[in-house]
Amino acid sequence: MTPAYAAFGEVEAERRVASAPLSHVSIELGHLYMEDFQAGPERLREQFRQVAPWAETMRASWRARVPGGRARVSTCFLIDDYFSRFSTPSELVPMVLEAAAECDLTIDYLARESACAEADGVKLARLVEDRLVTDPPPGTDGSRPPVTETGWLCNGARSPYGGAVQAMGSARGWEPPAQNAKRRHSIFVDVELWDSDSRGRTWSCPFLAAVWQLLRLGLIRNDGELPVRPVPRGPSFPANWDELPAVVQLNPAAAPFSAYTTLSVLSTRFLPVELAVRTILSQVFVDAAVLRQVADRSGGEGIPLPDELVDRISYIFLGA
Amino acid sequence: MLVMGEVRTGLLQNSGEIPESLCQGVLGLLSGERVRTSRRPIVYAVSPDQLTGVDCRLASASRARVRGVGTVLSRASVTGGRVLQGSSHIQVARAESDHRLSWSHYLARPGVIEVFGKVRVPDLADGFADSGGWNDCLDLGSVGERFMDVVQASPLLDRKAPFRSARTRLRWVAVAEEPGREGPGIRFTLGRDRVRTLRLVLPDGFTPDVVDFCEDLALHDWLLTTLLVIVERARVGTATRAEVTAKLAPAVDHLLHLWMPAARLDDDFAPLWEALERRPGFTRQWQSLVARVRDQVAINTLALLREAGGW
């Protein structure tokens, strides 16, 4: 008898990771807060008028890059229902769509900000928080746990506590914080990730925005599954925000929601928020299998992606 | 190529072995990630990979100051529902810049530490293998040990270990075979304070299977070390037969069935295990100890039967 080769596999020992359909770019056309809504529909129209040429430029640039001009571009719009609740989907969404249409913009997907905290029973913000790998200051050798301030994340070493007294009893003067990756001088950033009170934890706006970018880049998995799948719109919009799916697909012909890269067109007042978002995203460890999946797909299309995910994110900041 | 790691091995702090169904809870160090388990030929469960950032000195035999920045890749595993391991490793790469880059650069290279300036692989390999007494250098063992501590603190465990045992440390270094240098091979050294070092010269470079191999070796070295201590403590020939048997019982209950060298390893590593079986001869020593334990138990059984007037 000749020797036989026996193959043996066990399902539980193998990891399966679902893949997300991916566009080339996901363009965020806007982010609506209560103050914008209170300013009336004219404010929204003004915003869309400003955004439209930039969105078109991005679309054209991808058309030129992809063979046959078959660029997959999807657009999205985020409504804040997390920090304040205003109006209702049935009242607000048609108004937003109408204002966009007047500026020749199509909103493909509409998302609720609270979905970035929790969507369909999956605590997305917690998933991302668990994947933070803190930026180590020089001298971090692994012998002690990383120095962290609960609920905060920074890009360097914080100032020593004020009023700290040295061993010999002399009070210590102020010492500056330091950025880990500084070039001679520091730009030290310390971001509040969440706070809590008797009602529980409230995630900060930059943290939810970081989750939002990861969702748009198709890089979050829960148990190997995609945590959020866009739901096609119904004939009407509900009267309650909780009844609106996390991400609604408004345009049936839209390219996929998630994309290799993202572009956000924002007011300059969001600049500090986005610096905080990038500070967070620079410290998120995305599942290597998911990154490989995305890299294989984009490589197969002849579109190399930057290894660092913050480099897949672009912005256009517009003055008021 | 230079890959370095450390594996710490110890007894899971629970009165009995834990069933496979509990492994998900005990090793679920990352939400949204499943613990991978395999049942054949022995139940084995492993946590999702964890990353830890470091920016520190790397030990070098020449005592040169070598700075490295990057991430350590770690995981915790439980074998046979009984033995816990914390394992960390890194690959050393030359930094392309002369200053530290944005953290996202290092996170995009999980498990890689970039070193600044010129370094010689043998200098770092020797330095790491002997780095026990260095206190300001990369400490892979502590990183892995922290994940073990998290597992041991799980509320799903009763923290009542059936016998006392010590954790062992296996520090390993793997380099690629180079023309003119030493050929593929393995060198295993028992050091003081339960520290073992393993040096590997690999013909085909690094694959994740190398980590599996080192963990497997660390597991069996711990089993052997622990069984030796149990037998020693039983004071065969000095204590009464009943005392000896009572001291040996935990070995029968919890350890003897766990010996399965190379059970889950890739065939490429079979020659390495075979080399270790020739010298120092792990399985030979294990079988001799197991026979001794069983003989002692058998003799005591016979004595009890005689006392009971059975014959």
XYZ file of C-alpha atoms in Angstrom:
631
model
C 0.000 0.000 0.000
C 1.337 3.474 -0.827
C 1.368 6.128 1.907
C -1.738 8.286 1.861
C -1.924 11.968 2.623
C -4.737 12.795 5.041
C -6.246 16.266 4.967
C -8.014 17.387 8.099
C -9.725 20.692 8.797
C -11.822 22.066 11.589
C -14.389 24.765 10.971
C -13.928 26.417 14.366
C -10.183 26.639 13.817
C -10.543 28.623 10.622
C -11.375 32.292 10.469
C -13.899 33.451 7.981
C -14.158 37.138 7.209
C -17.000 38.511 5.097
C -15.987 40.915 2.364
C -17.701 44.229 1.766
C -18.671 45.439 -1.702
C -16.435 48.444 -2.371
C -16.632 51.616 -4.428
C -13.561 53.605 -5.405
C -14.494 56.576 -3.289
C -17.173 57.452 -0.764
C -17.986 61.156 -0.770
C -19.581 62.650 2.329
C -21.723 65.511 1.101
C -22.548 66.844 4.529
C -23.091 66.311 8.192
C -26.230 67.796 9.673
C -26.390 69.025 13.272
C -29.302 70.605 15.047
C -27.893 74.106 14.630
C -27.767 73.623 10.841
C -31.323 72.384 10.844
C -32.502 75.285 12.956
C -30.888 77.692 10.497
C -33.455 76.523 7.917
C -33.389 74.906 4.455
C -31.513 77.816 2.895
C -28.420 76.968 4.973
C -28.577 73.402 3.676
C -28.951 74.557 0.056
C -25.972 76.872 0.494
C -23.920 73.984 1.838
C -24.829 71.733 -1.090
C -24.081 74.513 -3.606
C -20.569 74.779 -2.167
C -20.023 71.023 -2.068
C -21.294 70.167 -5.583
C -18.230 71.280 -7.633
C -15.812 69.455 -5.313
C -17.834 66.261 -5.495
C -17.833 66.533 -9.294
C -14.058 67.088 -9.336
C -13.479 63.950 -7.291
C -15.811 61.959 -9.540
C -14.012 63.185 -12.660
C -10.615 62.406 -11.208
C -11.627 58.794 -10.491
C -13.189 58.482 -13.968
C -9.843 59.469 -15.434
C -8.014 56.964 -13.261
C -10.152 53.872 -13.805
C -10.040 51.996 -17.149
C -13.092 52.788 -19.274
C -14.077 55.589 -16.878
C -16.105 53.099 -14.858
C -15.535 54.808 -11.531
C -17.618 53.580 -8.611
C -18.471 56.651 -6.597
C -21.050 56.738 -3.827
C -22.269 59.695 -1.825
C -23.503 59.798 1.741
C -24.964 62.189 4.256
C -24.842 61.925 8.043
C -27.558 63.215 10.361
C -26.870 63.716 14.032
C -29.458 61.918 16.127
C -26.987 61.125 18.925
C -26.107 64.392 20.644
C -29.486 66.029 20.076
C -32.718 64.802 18.629
C -34.559 67.156 16.354
C -37.378 66.885 13.855
C -38.330 63.442 12.480
C -37.075 61.409 9.510
C -40.398 61.846 7.705
C -40.071 65.623 7.935
C -36.314 66.054 7.614
C -35.170 63.529 5.013
C -37.382 64.806 2.139
C -36.181 68.333 2.883
C -32.536 67.255 2.664
C -33.131 65.306 -0.550
C -34.938 68.234 -2.135
C -32.169 70.688 -1.246
C -29.559 68.292 -2.703
C -31.547 67.766 -5.886
C -31.744 71.524 -6.412
C -27.935 71.543 -6.546
C -27.816 68.492 -8.871
C -26.501 66.280 -6.081
C -27.718 62.747 -5.478
C -27.485 61.415 -1.953
C -26.980 57.653 -2.291
C -26.888 56.750 1.385
C -28.182 58.389 4.529
C -26.763 57.425 7.917
C -27.671 58.175 11.511
C -24.857 59.260 13.816
C -26.115 57.056 16.651
C -25.495 54.059 14.373
C -21.779 54.725 14.845
C -22.255 54.004 18.553
C -24.558 51.025 18.128
C -26.169 49.571 15.020
C -28.516 46.588 14.868
C -27.500 45.542 18.371
C -23.765 45.691 17.590
C -21.821 48.148 19.730
C -19.595 49.497 16.966
C -17.898 52.127 19.126
C -16.898 49.427 21.641
C -15.518 47.250 18.840
C -13.330 50.117 17.703
C -12.307 51.093 21.244
C -11.097 47.521 21.845
C -8.892 47.843 18.774
C -7.002 50.909 19.954
C -3.268 50.315 20.231
C -1.842 53.342 21.973
C 1.014 55.324 20.473
C 3.927 54.534 22.843
C 6.168 57.334 24.167
C 9.937 56.674 23.956
C 11.018 54.368 26.771
C 7.966 52.098 26.461
C 9.562 48.639 26.603
C 6.533 46.462 27.291
C 7.463 45.750 30.904
C 4.514 47.754 32.206
C 0.983 48.227 30.872
C 0.587 51.206 28.499
C 0.013 54.481 30.324
C -3.541 55.542 29.628
C -6.005 58.034 30.986
C -9.395 56.361 30.957
C -11.523 57.825 28.206
C -8.685 59.837 26.632
C -6.229 59.169 23.843
C -3.165 61.251 22.921
C -0.315 61.245 20.432
C 2.556 61.513 22.907
C 3.489 61.857 26.551
C 1.326 64.098 28.744
C 2.722 66.774 31.060
C 3.426 65.398 34.515
C 0.607 66.131 36.949
C 0.614 69.711 38.247
C 1.810 70.137 41.822
C 3.630 66.802 41.792
C 6.271 66.772 44.485
C 9.628 65.183 43.849
C 11.280 62.767 46.266
C 13.353 65.505 47.875
C 10.238 67.533 48.607
C 10.757 70.337 46.110
C 7.718 71.143 43.982
C 8.162 70.286 40.332
C 7.791 73.029 37.744
C 5.689 72.697 34.616
C 7.003 70.304 32.025
C 5.681 70.266 28.485
C 3.870 67.350 26.921
C 5.644 65.842 23.907
C 4.410 64.419 20.635
C 5.921 61.005 19.950
C 6.488 61.587 16.234
C 7.593 65.191 16.626
C 9.969 66.878 14.217
C 11.879 68.992 16.702
C 8.712 70.709 17.996
C 5.571 69.018 19.242
C 1.959 69.294 18.265
C 0.459 67.452 21.188
C -3.138 66.268 20.805
C -5.210 64.736 23.596
C -8.671 63.556 22.602
C -11.597 62.798 24.884
C -13.136 59.543 23.669
C -16.147 59.471 25.962
C -17.566 60.667 29.246
C -20.157 59.100 31.460
C -22.889 59.979 33.872
C -25.782 58.187 35.512
C -27.249 57.355 32.074
C -24.060 55.650 30.971
C -21.358 56.427 28.476
C -21.591 59.158 25.864
C -19.086 58.805 23.016
C -17.421 61.955 21.794
C -18.079 63.411 18.352
C -14.513 62.621 17.100
C -14.782 59.030 18.279
C -18.071 58.495 16.435
C -16.600 60.241 13.394
C -13.667 57.797 13.517
C -16.136 54.889 13.531
C -17.930 56.570 10.614
C -14.710 56.712 8.575
C -13.980 53.025 9.333
C -17.503 52.064 8.246
C -17.099 53.997 5.007
C -13.745 52.296 4.419
C -15.423 48.899 4.959
C -12.936 47.942 7.678
C -15.153 46.952 10.631
C -16.209 43.359 11.269
C -18.118 41.784 14.112
C -17.424 38.103 14.448
C -16.187 38.186 10.847
C -19.485 39.636 9.618
C -20.269 43.070 8.239
C -21.944 44.912 11.127
C -23.952 47.341 8.997
C -25.591 46.690 5.674
C -27.463 49.496 3.911
C -31.235 48.956 3.805
C -33.166 50.140 0.709
C -35.548 52.991 1.483
C -39.208 52.261 1.947
C -42.082 54.167 0.351
C -42.002 56.667 3.232
C -39.741 57.674 6.097
C -40.691 56.847 9.702
C -41.772 59.352 12.338
C -39.123 58.171 14.769
C -35.339 58.171 14.354
C -34.982 54.773 16.013
C -37.118 53.238 13.286
C -34.811 54.504 10.555
C -32.173 51.886 9.618
C -28.550 52.732 10.505
C -27.712 53.304 6.852
C -30.511 53.791 4.300
C -29.876 53.323 0.612
C -31.798 56.124 -1.084
C -30.607 55.560 -4.633
C -31.297 52.014 -5.915
C -28.626 52.426 -8.619
C -25.945 53.611 -6.186
C -22.407 52.229 -6.145
C -21.525 50.376 -2.892
C -21.597 52.361 0.343
C -18.074 51.431 1.485
C -15.083 52.384 -0.595
C -11.307 52.125 -0.955
C -11.013 55.817 -0.089
C -13.165 58.541 1.400
C -13.607 62.240 0.805
C -15.359 64.505 3.249
C -16.313 68.022 2.252
C -16.643 69.954 5.475
C -16.797 73.396 6.979
C -13.530 74.588 8.538
C -15.220 74.472 11.914
C -14.730 70.680 11.738
C -10.955 70.968 11.361
C -10.184 70.292 15.057
C -12.663 67.397 15.039
C -10.927 65.810 12.074
C -7.482 66.249 13.652
C -8.901 64.338 16.613
C -10.381 61.717 14.260
C -6.979 61.193 12.637
C -5.327 60.958 16.048
C -7.771 58.166 16.908
C -7.562 56.388 13.552
C -3.754 56.422 13.719
C -4.116 54.177 16.764
C -6.766 51.752 15.509
C -5.504 48.299 14.627
C -7.699 47.028 11.803
C -7.994 43.269 11.411
C -5.110 42.167 9.179
C -7.357 39.750 7.250
C -9.761 42.582 6.374
C -6.904 44.854 5.271
C -5.518 42.062 3.115
C -8.915 41.468 1.559
C -9.277 45.136 0.605
C -5.670 45.332 -0.646
C -6.157 42.222 -2.817
C -9.309 43.642 -4.368
C -7.857 47.059 -5.092
C -4.598 45.517 -6.316
C -6.612 43.311 -8.684
C -8.095 46.484 -10.156
C -4.680 48.064 -10.504
C -5.390 50.590 -7.763
C -2.720 50.394 -5.092
C -3.891 51.721 -1.718
C -1.718 53.319 0.949
C -0.912 50.925 3.822
C -1.819 53.521 6.421
C -5.534 53.930 6.566
C -5.398 57.625 7.499
C -3.829 58.118 4.067
C -6.995 56.766 2.439
C -8.992 59.668 3.828
C -9.171 63.053 2.095
C -10.850 66.288 3.082
C -11.914 69.522 1.575
C -12.413 72.218 4.166
C -14.589 75.121 3.132
C -14.714 78.497 4.842
C -18.028 79.682 6.215
C 15.711 38.113 8.832
C 15.414 38.148 12.570
C 12.356 37.104 14.558
C 12.321 37.028 18.339
C 9.700 35.873 20.780
C 8.957 34.726 24.244
C 6.410 32.171 25.432
C 5.312 31.903 29.033
C 3.514 28.776 30.117
C 1.587 28.002 33.285
C -1.339 26.178 34.808
C -4.802 27.644 34.248
C -6.074 28.713 37.654
C -9.109 26.483 37.810
C -9.821 23.350 39.825
C -10.626 21.243 36.781
C -9.918 21.539 33.087
C -12.252 23.949 31.373
C -14.571 22.741 28.620
C -14.167 24.067 25.106
C -17.408 26.045 25.500
C -15.801 28.186 28.212
C -12.752 29.040 26.129
C -14.608 31.714 24.162
C -15.361 33.609 27.371
C -11.954 33.105 28.944
C -9.853 33.961 25.883
C -12.196 36.526 24.284
C -9.787 39.419 24.784
C -11.190 41.403 21.880
C -14.881 42.128 21.340
C -16.186 41.169 17.915
C -13.473 38.547 17.454
C -13.983 34.838 17.954
C -11.632 32.588 19.828
C -10.414 29.913 17.428
C -10.602 26.365 18.700
C -9.519 23.019 17.414
C -10.517 19.664 18.925
C -8.245 17.079 17.368
C -6.061 15.538 18.584
C -6.314 17.736 21.684
C -8.599 20.652 22.529
C -6.760 23.865 21.786
C -8.141 27.416 21.908
C -6.351 30.608 20.947
C -7.267 34.252 21.513
C -7.396 36.826 18.725
C -4.025 38.517 18.089
C -3.275 41.512 20.279
C -0.905 44.377 19.546
C 1.182 46.409 21.982
C 3.170 49.482 20.986
C 6.805 49.851 22.054
C 9.567 52.415 21.550
C 12.647 51.291 23.432
C 16.143 49.906 23.451
C 16.762 46.414 22.087
C 19.276 44.267 23.919
C 22.475 43.692 21.939
C 25.432 41.480 22.823
C 27.864 44.341 22.110
C 25.846 46.631 24.404
C 25.402 49.040 21.483
C 22.420 51.354 21.919
C 19.818 50.146 19.445
C 16.430 51.845 19.390
C 13.384 50.122 17.960
C 9.809 51.307 17.387
C 6.830 49.182 16.445
C 4.292 46.695 17.669
C 4.485 43.387 19.499
C 2.099 40.648 18.359
C 0.698 38.551 21.219
C -1.854 35.861 21.859
C -2.994 33.678 24.710
C -3.934 30.036 24.326
C -5.290 27.182 26.406
C -4.393 23.551 25.634
C -6.421 20.648 26.949
C -8.491 23.149 28.958
C -5.607 23.095 31.422
C -2.383 24.786 30.287
C -2.291 28.518 29.626
C 0.280 30.205 27.409
C 1.056 33.837 26.686
C 3.136 34.286 23.568
C 4.633 37.441 22.036
C 6.917 37.935 19.097
C 8.346 40.558 16.770
C 10.140 40.725 13.448
C 13.036 43.123 13.306
C 13.301 45.384 10.247
C 15.595 48.240 9.353
C 13.887 51.659 9.597
C 13.964 53.598 6.367
C 13.886 56.965 8.088
C 16.204 58.365 10.734
C 13.395 59.612 12.970
C 10.219 58.251 14.426
C 7.227 58.332 12.068
C 3.509 58.741 12.671
C 2.075 55.845 14.693
C -0.141 54.800 11.770
C 3.047 53.798 9.924
C 3.923 51.227 12.591
C 0.341 50.008 13.028
C 0.242 49.175 9.339
C 3.089 46.691 10.032
C 1.753 44.556 12.889
C 4.404 42.599 14.747
C 7.292 44.499 13.150
C 9.828 46.585 15.078
C 11.866 48.993 13.018
C 15.354 49.703 14.295
C 17.295 52.868 13.565
C 20.836 52.825 12.249
C 23.078 49.931 11.375
C 22.523 46.710 13.270
C 24.020 43.276 13.009
C 21.538 40.418 13.255
C 23.815 38.143 15.369
C 24.436 41.022 17.792
C 20.707 41.505 18.392
C 19.952 37.771 18.412
C 22.613 37.068 21.049
C 21.572 40.127 23.032
C 17.932 39.108 23.147
C 18.672 35.479 24.026
C 20.687 36.653 27.039
C 18.566 39.675 27.931
C 17.191 38.282 31.188
C 19.049 40.710 33.405
C 18.449 43.817 31.288
C 15.806 46.050 32.691
C 15.468 48.890 30.199
C 15.192 46.810 27.040
C 12.315 45.319 25.090
C 10.500 42.934 27.427
C 8.403 40.556 25.308
C 7.799 38.192 28.210
C 5.979 40.790 30.291
C 3.724 41.691 27.363
C 2.607 38.061 26.961
C 2.347 37.602 30.696
C -0.100 40.500 30.998
C -2.498 38.768 28.609
C -2.114 35.590 30.713
C -3.002 37.616 33.797
C -6.128 38.929 32.081
C -7.151 35.336 31.318
C -6.387 34.128 34.853
C -8.541 36.968 36.248
C -11.582 35.810 34.257
C -14.661 35.443 36.462
C -15.325 32.157 34.657
C -12.384 30.549 36.463
C -12.586 29.471 40.125
C -8.877 30.263 40.728
C -8.377 27.009 42.636
C -5.445 25.286 41.017
C -5.253 21.567 41.889
C -1.505 21.752 42.595
C 1.264 24.316 42.826
C 3.328 24.923 39.732
C 5.572 27.632 38.348
C 5.448 29.435 35.037
C 8.247 28.710 32.596
C 9.737 31.103 30.038
C 10.950 30.162 26.616
C 12.808 32.876 24.760
C 13.333 32.143 21.085
C 15.252 33.658 18.204
C 14.863 32.640 14.581
C 17.179 33.678 11.766
C 17.240 32.709 8.103
C 19.883 30.378 6.778
C 22.593 32.277 4.948
C 25.315 30.913 2.686
C 28.566 30.536 4.565
C 26.884 30.638 7.946
C 25.531 27.830 10.088
C 23.008 25.537 8.349
C 19.369 24.944 9.326
C 19.086 23.701 12.858
C 17.841 24.091 16.365
C 19.557 24.722 19.679
C 17.647 24.405 22.927
C 19.195 25.486 26.215
C 17.849 25.033 29.732
C 18.810 28.084 31.733
C 18.416 29.104 35.326
C 15.136 30.351 36.842
C 13.031 28.308 34.472
C 14.272 30.274 31.468
C 14.859 28.324 28.296
C 16.330 29.632 25.097
C 15.739 28.318 21.642
C 17.688 29.312 18.573
C 16.425 28.394 15.156
C 18.101 28.705 11.794
C 15.356 28.376 9.200
C 15.953 27.327 5.605
C 12.807 28.996 4.246
C 12.544 32.162 6.309
C 9.816 33.069 8.752
C 6.225 31.815 8.669
C 3.615 31.998 11.445
C 4.154 28.226 11.874
C 7.428 29.072 13.623
C 5.427 30.654 16.453
C 3.226 27.536 16.682
C 6.338 25.396 16.917
C 7.864 27.499 19.715
C 4.605 27.449 21.662
C 4.335 23.691 21.233
C 7.876 23.191 22.481
C 7.258 25.546 25.441
C 4.114 23.593 26.320
C 5.899 20.247 26.398
C 8.869 21.663 28.242
C 6.457 22.991 30.893
C 4.705 19.608 31.137
C 8.008 17.839 31.636
C 9.271 20.418 34.136
C 6.036 20.313 36.111
C 5.848 16.523 36.191
C 9.476 16.345 37.358
C 8.648 18.681 40.251
C 5.557 16.652 41.206
C 7.543 13.423 41.241
C 10.314 15.094 43.229
C 7.868 16.439 45.813
C 6.283 12.983 46.210
C 9.498 11.786 47.935
C 9.293 8.273 46.538
C 11.071 5.866 48.874
C 10.946 8.267 51.822
C 7.293 9.116 52.362
C 4.632 6.479 52.970
C 3.057 4.844 49.937
C -0.238 6.591 50.631
C 1.509 9.980 50.824
C 3.402 9.333 47.611
C 0.231 8.349 45.776
C -1.638 11.384 47.064
C 1.147 13.657 45.816
C 1.212 11.952 42.418
C -2.557 11.991 41.921
C -2.737 15.514 40.374
C -0.328 14.391 37.666
C -2.637 11.513 36.772
C -5.713 13.720 36.930
C -4.407 16.735 35.045
C -1.194 16.196 33.112
C -0.465 12.720 31.780
C -2.934 12.884 28.901
C -1.642 16.214 27.587
C 1.594 14.956 26.032
C 1.241 15.276 22.242
C 4.328 16.742 20.660
C 3.896 18.313 17.212
C 0.160 17.545 17.290
C -0.896 20.612 15.328
C 2.322 21.450 13.547
C 3.071 21.776 9.901
C 5.054 18.814 8.506
C 7.998 21.143 7.857
C 8.634 21.252 11.581
C 8.633 17.495 12.118
C 12.426 17.279 11.593
C 12.979 19.897 14.311
C 10.914 17.902 16.796
C 12.675 14.720 15.754
C 16.034 16.385 16.439
C 14.865 17.364 19.927
C 13.598 13.838 20.524
C 17.098 12.504 19.831
C 18.706 14.997 22.184
C 17.664 15.917 24.884
C 14.966 13.278 24.261
C 11.822 14.896 25.592
C 9.453 11.992 25.038
C 11.932 9.469 26.416
C 12.153 11.377 29.677
C 8.405 11.917 29.790
C 7.629 8.225 29.244
C 10.072 7.208 31.910
C 8.432 9.620 34.392
C 4.942 8.511 33.449
C 5.953 4.871 33.970
C 7.324 5.790 37.362
C 4.118 7.559 38.391
C 1.971 4.624 37.244
C 4.213 2.070 38.949
C 3.979 3.937 42.223
C 0.206 4.096 41.965
C 0.073 0.380 41.090
C 2.288 -0.611 44.011
C 0.119 1.392 46.370
C -3.009 -0.257 44.995
C -1.487 -3.678 45.586
C -0.537 -2.679 49.125
C -4.063 -1.485 49.820
C -5.521 -4.704 48.457
C -3.186 -6.695 50.679
C -4.198 -4.627 53.731
C -7.836 -5.216 52.917
C -7.052 -8.930 53.007
C -7.772 -9.399 49.368
C -4.800 -11.823 49.039
